[in-house]
Tab-separated table of C-alpha atoms and ligand atoms in Angstrom:
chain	number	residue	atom	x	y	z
A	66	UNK	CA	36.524	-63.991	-22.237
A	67	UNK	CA	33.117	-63.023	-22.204
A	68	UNK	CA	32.253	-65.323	-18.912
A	69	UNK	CA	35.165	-63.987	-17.432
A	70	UNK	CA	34.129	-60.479	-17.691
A	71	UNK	CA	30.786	-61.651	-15.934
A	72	UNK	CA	32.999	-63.411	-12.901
A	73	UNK	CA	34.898	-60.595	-12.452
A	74	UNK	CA	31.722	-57.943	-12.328
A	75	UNK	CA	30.122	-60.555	-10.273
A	76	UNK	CA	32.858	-61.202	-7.945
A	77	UNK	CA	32.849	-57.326	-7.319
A	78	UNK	CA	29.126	-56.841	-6.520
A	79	UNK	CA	29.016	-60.053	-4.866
A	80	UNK	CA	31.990	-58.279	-2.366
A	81	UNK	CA	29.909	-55.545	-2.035
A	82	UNK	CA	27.021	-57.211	-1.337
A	83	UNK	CA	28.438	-59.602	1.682
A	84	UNK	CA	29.502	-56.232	3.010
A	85	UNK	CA	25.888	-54.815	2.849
A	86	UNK	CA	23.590	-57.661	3.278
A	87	UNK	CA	24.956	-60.741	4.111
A	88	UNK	CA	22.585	-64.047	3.934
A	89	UNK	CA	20.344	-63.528	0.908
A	90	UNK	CA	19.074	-66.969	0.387
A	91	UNK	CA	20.580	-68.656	-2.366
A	92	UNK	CA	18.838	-70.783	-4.829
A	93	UNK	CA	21.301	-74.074	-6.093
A	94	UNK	CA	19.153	-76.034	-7.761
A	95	UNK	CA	18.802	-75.996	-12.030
A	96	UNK	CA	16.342	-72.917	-12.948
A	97	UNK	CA	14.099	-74.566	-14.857
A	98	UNK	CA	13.162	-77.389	-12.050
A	99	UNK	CA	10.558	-75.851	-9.841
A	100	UNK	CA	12.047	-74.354	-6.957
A	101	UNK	CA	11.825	-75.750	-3.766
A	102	UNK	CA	9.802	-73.038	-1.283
A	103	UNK	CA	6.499	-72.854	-1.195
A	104	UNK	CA	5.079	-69.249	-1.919
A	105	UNK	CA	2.555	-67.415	-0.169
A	106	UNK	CA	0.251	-65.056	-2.147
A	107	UNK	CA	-0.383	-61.283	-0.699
A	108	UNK	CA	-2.786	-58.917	-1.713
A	109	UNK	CA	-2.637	-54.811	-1.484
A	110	UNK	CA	-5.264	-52.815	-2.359
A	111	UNK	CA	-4.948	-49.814	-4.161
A	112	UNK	CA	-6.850	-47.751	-1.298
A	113	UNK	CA	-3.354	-48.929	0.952
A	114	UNK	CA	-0.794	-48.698	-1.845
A	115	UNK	CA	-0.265	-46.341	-4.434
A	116	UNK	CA	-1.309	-48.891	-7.036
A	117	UNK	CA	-2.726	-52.394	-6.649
A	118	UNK	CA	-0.265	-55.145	-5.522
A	119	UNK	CA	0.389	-58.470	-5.588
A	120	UNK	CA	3.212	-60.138	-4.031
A	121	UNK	CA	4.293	-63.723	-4.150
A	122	UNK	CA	6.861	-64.634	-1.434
A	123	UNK	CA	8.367	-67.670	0.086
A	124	UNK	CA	6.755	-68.998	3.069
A	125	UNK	CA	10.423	-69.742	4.945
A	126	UNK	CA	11.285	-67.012	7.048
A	127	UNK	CA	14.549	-66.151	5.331
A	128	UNK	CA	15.936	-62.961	3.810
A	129	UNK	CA	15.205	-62.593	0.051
A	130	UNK	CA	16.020	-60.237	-3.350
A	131	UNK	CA	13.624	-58.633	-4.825
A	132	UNK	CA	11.582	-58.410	-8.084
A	133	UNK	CA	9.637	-55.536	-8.896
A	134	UNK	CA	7.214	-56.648	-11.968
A	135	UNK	CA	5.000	-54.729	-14.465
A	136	UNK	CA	2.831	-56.084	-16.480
A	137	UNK	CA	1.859	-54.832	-19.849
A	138	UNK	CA	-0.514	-55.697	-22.913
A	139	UNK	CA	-2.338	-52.931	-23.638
A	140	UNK	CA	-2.909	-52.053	-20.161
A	141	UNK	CA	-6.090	-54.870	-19.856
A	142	UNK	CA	-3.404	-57.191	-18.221
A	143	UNK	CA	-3.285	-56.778	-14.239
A	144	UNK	CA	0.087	-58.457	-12.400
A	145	UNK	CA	-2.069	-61.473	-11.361
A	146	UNK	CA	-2.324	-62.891	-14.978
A	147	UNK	CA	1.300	-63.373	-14.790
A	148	UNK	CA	1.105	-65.558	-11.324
A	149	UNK	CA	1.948	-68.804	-12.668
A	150	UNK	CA	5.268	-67.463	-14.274
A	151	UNK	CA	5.977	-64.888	-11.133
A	152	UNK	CA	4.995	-67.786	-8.419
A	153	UNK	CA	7.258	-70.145	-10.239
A	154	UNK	CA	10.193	-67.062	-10.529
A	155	UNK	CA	9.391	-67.099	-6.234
A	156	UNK	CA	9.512	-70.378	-5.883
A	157	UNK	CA	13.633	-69.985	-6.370
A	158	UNK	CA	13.981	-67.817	-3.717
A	159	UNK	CA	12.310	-63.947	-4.743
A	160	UNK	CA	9.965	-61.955	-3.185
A	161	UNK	CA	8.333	-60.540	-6.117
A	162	UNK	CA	6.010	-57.703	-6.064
A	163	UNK	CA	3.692	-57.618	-8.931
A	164	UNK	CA	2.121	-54.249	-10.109
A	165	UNK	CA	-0.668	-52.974	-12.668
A	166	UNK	CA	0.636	-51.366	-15.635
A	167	UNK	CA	-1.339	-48.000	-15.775
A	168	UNK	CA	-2.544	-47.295	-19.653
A	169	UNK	CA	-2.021	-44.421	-20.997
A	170	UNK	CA	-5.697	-43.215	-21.197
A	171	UNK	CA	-7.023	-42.644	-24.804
A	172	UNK	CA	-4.145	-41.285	-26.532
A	173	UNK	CA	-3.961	-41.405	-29.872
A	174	UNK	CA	-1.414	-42.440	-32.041
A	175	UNK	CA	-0.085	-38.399	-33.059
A	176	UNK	CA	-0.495	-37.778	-29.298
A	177	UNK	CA	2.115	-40.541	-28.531
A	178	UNK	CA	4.363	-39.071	-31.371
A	179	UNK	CA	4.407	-35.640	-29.531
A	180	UNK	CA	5.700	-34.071	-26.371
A	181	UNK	CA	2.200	-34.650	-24.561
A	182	UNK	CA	2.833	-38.070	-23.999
A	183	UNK	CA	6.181	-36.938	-22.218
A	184	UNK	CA	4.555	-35.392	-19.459
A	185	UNK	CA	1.820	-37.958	-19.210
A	186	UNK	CA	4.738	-40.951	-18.850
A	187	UNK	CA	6.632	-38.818	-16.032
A	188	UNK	CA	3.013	-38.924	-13.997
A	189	UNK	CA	3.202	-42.408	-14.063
A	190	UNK	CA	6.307	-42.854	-13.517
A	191	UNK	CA	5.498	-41.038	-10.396
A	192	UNK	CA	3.443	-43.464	-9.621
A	193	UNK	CA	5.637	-46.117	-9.840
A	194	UNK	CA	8.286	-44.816	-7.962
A	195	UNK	CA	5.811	-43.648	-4.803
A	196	UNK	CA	4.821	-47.292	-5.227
A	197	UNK	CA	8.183	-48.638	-4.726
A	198	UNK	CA	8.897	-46.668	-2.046
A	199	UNK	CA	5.496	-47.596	-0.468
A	200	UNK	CA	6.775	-51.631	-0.352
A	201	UNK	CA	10.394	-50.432	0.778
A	202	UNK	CA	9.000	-48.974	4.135
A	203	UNK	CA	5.790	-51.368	4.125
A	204	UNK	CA	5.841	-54.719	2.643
A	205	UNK	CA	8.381	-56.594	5.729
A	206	UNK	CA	5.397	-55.721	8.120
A	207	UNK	CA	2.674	-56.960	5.764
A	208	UNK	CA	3.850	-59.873	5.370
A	209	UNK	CA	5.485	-60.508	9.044
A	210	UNK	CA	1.128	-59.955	9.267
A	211	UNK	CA	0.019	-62.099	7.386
A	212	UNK	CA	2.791	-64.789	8.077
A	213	UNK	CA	1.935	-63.849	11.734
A	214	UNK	CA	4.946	-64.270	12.511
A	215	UNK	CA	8.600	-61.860	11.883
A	216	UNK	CA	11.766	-62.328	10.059
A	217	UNK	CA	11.094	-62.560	6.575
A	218	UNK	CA	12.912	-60.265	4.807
A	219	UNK	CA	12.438	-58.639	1.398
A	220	UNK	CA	16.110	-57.281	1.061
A	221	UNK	CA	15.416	-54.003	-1.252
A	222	UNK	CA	19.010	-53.670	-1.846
A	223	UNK	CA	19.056	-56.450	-4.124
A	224	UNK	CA	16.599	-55.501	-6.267
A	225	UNK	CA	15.493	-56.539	-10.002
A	226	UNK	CA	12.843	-54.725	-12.489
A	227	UNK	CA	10.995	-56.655	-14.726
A	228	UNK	CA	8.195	-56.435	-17.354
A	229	UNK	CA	6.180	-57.726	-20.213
A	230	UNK	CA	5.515	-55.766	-22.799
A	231	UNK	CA	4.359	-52.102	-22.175
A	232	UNK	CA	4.927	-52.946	-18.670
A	233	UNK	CA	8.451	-51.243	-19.882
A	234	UNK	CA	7.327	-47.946	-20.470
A	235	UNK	CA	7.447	-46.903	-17.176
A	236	UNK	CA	10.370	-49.511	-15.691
A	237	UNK	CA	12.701	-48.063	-18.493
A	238	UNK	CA	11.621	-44.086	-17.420
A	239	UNK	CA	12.278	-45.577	-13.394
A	240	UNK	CA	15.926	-46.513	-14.509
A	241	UNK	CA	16.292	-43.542	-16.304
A	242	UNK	CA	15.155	-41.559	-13.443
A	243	UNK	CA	17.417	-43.304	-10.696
A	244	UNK	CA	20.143	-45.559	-11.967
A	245	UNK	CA	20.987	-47.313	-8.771
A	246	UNK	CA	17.547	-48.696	-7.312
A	247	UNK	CA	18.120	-51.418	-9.077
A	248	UNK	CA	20.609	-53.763	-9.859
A	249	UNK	CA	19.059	-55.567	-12.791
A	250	UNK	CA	16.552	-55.255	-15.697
A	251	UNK	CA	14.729	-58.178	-16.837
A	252	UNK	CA	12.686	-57.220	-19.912
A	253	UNK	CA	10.670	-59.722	-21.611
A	254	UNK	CA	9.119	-58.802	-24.623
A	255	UNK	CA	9.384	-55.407	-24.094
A	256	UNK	CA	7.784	-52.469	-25.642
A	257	UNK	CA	8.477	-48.694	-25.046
A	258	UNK	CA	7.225	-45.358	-26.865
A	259	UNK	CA	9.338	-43.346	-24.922
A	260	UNK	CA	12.611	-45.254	-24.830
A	261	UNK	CA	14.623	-42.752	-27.081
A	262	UNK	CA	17.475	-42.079	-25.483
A	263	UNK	CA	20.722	-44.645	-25.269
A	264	UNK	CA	21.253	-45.613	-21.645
A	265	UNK	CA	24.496	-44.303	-20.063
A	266	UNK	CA	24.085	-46.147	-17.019
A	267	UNK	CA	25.514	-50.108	-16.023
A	268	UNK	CA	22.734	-52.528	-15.195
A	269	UNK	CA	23.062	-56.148	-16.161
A	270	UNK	CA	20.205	-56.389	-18.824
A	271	UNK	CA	18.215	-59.637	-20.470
A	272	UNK	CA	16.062	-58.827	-23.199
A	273	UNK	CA	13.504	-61.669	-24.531
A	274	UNK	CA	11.426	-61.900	-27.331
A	275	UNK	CA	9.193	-64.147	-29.375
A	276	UNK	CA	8.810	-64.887	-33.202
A	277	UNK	CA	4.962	-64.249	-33.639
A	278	UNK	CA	5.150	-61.060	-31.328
A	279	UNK	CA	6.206	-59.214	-34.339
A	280	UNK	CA	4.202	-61.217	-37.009
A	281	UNK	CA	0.347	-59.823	-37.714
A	282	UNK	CA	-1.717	-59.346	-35.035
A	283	UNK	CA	1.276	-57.902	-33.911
A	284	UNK	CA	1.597	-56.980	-30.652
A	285	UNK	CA	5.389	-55.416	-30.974
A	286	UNK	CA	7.332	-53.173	-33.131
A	287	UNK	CA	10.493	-54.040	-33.855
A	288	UNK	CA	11.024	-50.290	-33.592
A	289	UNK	CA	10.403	-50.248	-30.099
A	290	UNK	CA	10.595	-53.439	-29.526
A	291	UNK	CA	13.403	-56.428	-28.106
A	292	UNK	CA	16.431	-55.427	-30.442
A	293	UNK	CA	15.736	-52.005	-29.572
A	294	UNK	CA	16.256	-52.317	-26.223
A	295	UNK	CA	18.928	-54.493	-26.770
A	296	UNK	CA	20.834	-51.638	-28.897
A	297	UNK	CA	19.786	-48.522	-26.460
A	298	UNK	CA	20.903	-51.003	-23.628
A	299	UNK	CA	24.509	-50.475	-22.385
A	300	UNK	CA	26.791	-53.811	-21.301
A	301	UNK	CA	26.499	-56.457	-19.756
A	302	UNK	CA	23.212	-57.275	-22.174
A	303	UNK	CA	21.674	-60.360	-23.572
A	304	UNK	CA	18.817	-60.344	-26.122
A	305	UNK	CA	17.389	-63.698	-27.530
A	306	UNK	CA	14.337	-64.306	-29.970
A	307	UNK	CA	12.723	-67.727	-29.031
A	308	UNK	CA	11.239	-69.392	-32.289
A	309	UNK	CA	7.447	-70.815	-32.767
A	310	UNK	CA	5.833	-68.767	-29.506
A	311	UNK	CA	3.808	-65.324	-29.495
A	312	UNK	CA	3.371	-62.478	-27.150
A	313	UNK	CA	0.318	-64.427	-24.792
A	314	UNK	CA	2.020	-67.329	-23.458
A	315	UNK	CA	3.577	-66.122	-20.766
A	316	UNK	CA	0.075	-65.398	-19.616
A	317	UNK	CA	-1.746	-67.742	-17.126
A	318	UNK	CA	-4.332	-69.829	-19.155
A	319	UNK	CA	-7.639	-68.411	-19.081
A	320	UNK	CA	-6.017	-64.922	-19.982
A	321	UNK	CA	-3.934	-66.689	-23.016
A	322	UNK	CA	-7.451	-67.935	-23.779
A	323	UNK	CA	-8.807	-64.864	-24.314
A	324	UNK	CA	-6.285	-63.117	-25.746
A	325	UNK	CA	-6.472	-65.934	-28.226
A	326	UNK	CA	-9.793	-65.181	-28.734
A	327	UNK	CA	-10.003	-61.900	-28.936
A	328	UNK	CA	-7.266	-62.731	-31.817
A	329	UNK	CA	-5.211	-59.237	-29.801
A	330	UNK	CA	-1.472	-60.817	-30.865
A	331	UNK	CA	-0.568	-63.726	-32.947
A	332	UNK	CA	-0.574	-67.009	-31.294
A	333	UNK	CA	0.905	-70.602	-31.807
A	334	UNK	CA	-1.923	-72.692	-30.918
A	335	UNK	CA	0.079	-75.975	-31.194
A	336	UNK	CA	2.688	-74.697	-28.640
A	337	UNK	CA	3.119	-76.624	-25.066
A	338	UNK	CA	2.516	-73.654	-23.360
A	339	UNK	CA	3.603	-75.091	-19.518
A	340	UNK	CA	6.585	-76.509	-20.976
A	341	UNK	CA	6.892	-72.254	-22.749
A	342	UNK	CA	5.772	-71.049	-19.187
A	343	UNK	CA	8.361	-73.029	-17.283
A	344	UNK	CA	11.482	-71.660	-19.668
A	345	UNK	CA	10.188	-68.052	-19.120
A	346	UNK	CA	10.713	-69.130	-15.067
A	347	UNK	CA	14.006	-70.709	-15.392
A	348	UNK	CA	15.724	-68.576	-17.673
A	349	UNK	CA	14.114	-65.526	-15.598
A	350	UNK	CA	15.388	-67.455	-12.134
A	351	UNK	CA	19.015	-68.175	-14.082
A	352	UNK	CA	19.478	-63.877	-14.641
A	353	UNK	CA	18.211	-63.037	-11.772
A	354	UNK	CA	20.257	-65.527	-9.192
A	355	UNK	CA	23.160	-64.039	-11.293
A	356	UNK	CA	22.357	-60.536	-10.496
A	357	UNK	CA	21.210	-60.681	-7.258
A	358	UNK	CA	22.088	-63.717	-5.200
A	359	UNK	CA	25.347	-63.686	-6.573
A	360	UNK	CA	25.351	-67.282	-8.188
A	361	UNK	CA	26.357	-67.788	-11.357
A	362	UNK	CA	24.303	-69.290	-13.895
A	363	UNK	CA	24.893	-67.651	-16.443
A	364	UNK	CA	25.601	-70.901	-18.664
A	365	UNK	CA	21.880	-71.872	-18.672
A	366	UNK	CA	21.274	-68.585	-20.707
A	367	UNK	CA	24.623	-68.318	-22.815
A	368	UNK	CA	24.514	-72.484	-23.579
A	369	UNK	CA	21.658	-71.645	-26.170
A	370	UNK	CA	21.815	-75.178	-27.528
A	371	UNK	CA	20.599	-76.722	-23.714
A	372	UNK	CA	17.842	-74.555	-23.765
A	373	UNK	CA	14.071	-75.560	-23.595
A	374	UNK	CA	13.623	-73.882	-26.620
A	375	UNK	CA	15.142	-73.153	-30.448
A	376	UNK	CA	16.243	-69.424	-30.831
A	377	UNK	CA	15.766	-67.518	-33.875
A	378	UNK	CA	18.853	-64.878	-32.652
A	379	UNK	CA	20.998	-64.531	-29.439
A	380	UNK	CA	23.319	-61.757	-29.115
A	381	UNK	CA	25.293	-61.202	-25.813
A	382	UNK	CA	27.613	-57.936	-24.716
A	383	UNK	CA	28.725	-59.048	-21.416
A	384	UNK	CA	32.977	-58.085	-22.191
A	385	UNK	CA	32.667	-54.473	-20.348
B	262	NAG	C1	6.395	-77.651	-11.608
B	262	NAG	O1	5.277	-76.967	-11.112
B	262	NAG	C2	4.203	-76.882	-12.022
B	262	NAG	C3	3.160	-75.970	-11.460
B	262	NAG	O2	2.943	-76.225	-10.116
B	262	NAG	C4	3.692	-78.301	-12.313
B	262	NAG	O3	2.632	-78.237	-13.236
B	262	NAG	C5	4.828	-79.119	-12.883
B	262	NAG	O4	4.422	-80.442	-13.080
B	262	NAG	C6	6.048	-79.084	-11.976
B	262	NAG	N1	7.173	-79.691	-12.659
B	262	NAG	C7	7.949	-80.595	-12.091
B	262	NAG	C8	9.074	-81.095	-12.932
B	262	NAG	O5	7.783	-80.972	-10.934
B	263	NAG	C1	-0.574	-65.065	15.973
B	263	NAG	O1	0.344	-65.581	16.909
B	263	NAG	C2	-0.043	-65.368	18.277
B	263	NAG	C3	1.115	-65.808	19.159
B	263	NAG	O2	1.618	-67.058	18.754
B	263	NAG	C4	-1.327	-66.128	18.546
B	263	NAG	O3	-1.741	-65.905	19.863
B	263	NAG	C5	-2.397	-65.640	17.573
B	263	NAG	O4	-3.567	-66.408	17.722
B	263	NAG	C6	-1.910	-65.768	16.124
B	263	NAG	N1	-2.866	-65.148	15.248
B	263	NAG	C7	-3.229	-65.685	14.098
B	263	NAG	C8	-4.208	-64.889	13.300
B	263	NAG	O5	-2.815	-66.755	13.696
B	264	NAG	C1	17.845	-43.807	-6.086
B	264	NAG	O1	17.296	-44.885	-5.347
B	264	NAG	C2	18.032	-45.200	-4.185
B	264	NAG	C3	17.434	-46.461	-3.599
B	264	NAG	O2	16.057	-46.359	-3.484
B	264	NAG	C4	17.990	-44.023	-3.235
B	264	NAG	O3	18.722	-44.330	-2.075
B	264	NAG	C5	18.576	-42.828	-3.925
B	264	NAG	O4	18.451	-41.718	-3.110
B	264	NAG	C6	17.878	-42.564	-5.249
B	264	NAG	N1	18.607	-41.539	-5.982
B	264	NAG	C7	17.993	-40.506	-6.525
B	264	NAG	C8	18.861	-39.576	-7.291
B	264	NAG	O5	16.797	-40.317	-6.412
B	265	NAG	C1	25.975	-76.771	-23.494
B	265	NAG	O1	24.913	-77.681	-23.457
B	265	NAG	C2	25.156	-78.849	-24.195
B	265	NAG	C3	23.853	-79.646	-24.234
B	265	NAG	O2	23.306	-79.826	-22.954
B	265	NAG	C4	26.285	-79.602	-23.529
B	265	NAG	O3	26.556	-80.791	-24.239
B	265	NAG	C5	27.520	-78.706	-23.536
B	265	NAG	O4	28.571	-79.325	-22.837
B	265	NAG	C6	27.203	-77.374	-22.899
B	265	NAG	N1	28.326	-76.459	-23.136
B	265	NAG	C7	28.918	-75.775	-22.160
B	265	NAG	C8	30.009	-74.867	-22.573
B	265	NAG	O5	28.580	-75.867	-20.984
């Protein structure tokens, strides 16, 4: 029943979307074997974009969806410490445009509480936006330069937001701010102070967390963490918890290193953290071919017991 709900929404966007953009390039392989492009790396300074950008593209001139990804951590963690996991995520087919999550400056704990922080969130979320707009009208020409060559296509009409941790802040104020940008939210391990209103909106959802994220150092709430999301979220929504693995390892190595040494969330140091890195890809390149190629793999998210990993919770909402 559930599944069927999924078809049906999916058969209707994917009508919509043949009528808008036809050829997206379609990934068919199984999400958690590396794709099959090879991905180009491209690099925006802040002095030509509204905030500094990476993007990680396929090399094949083709036309492509889009993933628009913060990252988070308390604001020490710039785009580019998530490349192996957002390369990986390209690698099926994405053009995905990596920015720096802005911290919120010095505010203390009371401050956060209070209507200051309000105001301070809707400045970035400014940003963010003027950002997003920069790469609509900009990044097909940057890269048709540094491919040297046109025709690659970064289709923002099928666009995705993602984000680790308080990464969120600001994709959850973009959604609330414009409900049709984008057609999917891809939220792992989120975290948001301002998230305290229940959606009203439809936008296919996946929230993902980890045990040790909420387990001392803790680097989430459950307050405003995963669940939370989950429960403000409207359907179609997914939340999982995935057992034995902390709030890091999604991180490339040397930045797992030192956030293991710095001791800033809890860790698992026996974990196989490629084999961790590789099930954030596929289950990230599963949702998002769903949502925005218009493919349906839904089973290798829903089929929890062929997953890479053991789940400590997995609730779905997808009957709407
Ligand atoms: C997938 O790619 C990663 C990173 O390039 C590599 O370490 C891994 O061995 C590859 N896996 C397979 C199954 O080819
Ligand atoms: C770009 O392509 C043109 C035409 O093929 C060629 O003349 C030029 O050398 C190329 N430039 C670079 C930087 O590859
Ligand atoms: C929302 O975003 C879409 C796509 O960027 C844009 O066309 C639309 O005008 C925006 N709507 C509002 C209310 O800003
Ligand atoms: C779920 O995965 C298991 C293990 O790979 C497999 O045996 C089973 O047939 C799958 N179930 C469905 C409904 O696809």
């Amino acid at each position: 029943m559930d599944r069927l709900a999924w078809v049906v929404l999916f058969a209707t966007l994917m009508t919509n979307l043949w009528a808008t953009a036809q050829g997206i390039y379609v990934d068919n392989g199984n999400p958690y074997d590396n794709g099959t492009l090879e991905v180009q790396t491209l690099s925006i300074s802040q002095h030509d974009a509204p905030l500094l950008t990476k993007v990680y593209y396929p090399k094949k001139i083709d036309t492509y969806a889009v993933l628009f990804f913060t990252g988070g951590l308390l604001g020490e963690i710039p785009a580019e410490s998530y490349s192996d996991v957002l390369k990986a995520i390209a690698s099926h087919g994405f053009v995905v445009i990596g920015v720096d999550y802005l911290p919120l400056a010095a505010v203390s704990k009371n401050e956060r509480d209070s209507d200051g922080i309000q105001g301070q969130v809707g400045d970035q979320t400014k940003k963010y936006l003027a950002e997003l707009q920069w790469v609509t009208q900009h990044l097909e020409e940057r890269i048709a330069r540094q491919l040297n060559q046109t025709g690659l296509v970064p289709a923002f009409d099928h666009l995705a937001v993602s984000c680790h941790s308080a990464g969120c802040d600001p994709i959850v104020d973009m959604t609330m701010q414009n409900h049709t940008f984008s057609k999917a939210a891809l939220f792992l391990e989120p975290f948001s102070y301002n998230f305290k209103t229940p959606v009203t909106f439809k936008m296919s959802a996946l929230m993902l967390g980890t045990e040790l994220s909420t387990q001392k150092p803790a680097c989430i709430y459950p307050a405003q963490g995963y669940d939370h999301f989950y429960d403000f979220w409207k359907c179609p929504r997914i939340v999982m918890n995935v057992k034995g693995h902390g709030h890091c390892e999604i991180l490339n190595p040397a930045t797992f290193e030192a956030c293991k040494f710095a001791h800033a969330c809890k860790i698992n140091p026996d974990s196989d953290l490629k084999k961790y890195r590789n099930f954030i890809q596929g289950i990230s390149a599963a949702f998002l071919t769903t949502t925005l190629q218009g493919r349906d793999k839904l089973q290798y998210i829903t089929n929890t017991t062929a997953l890479p990993v053991e789940l400590l919770e997995f609730k779905k909402d997808l009957d709407c």
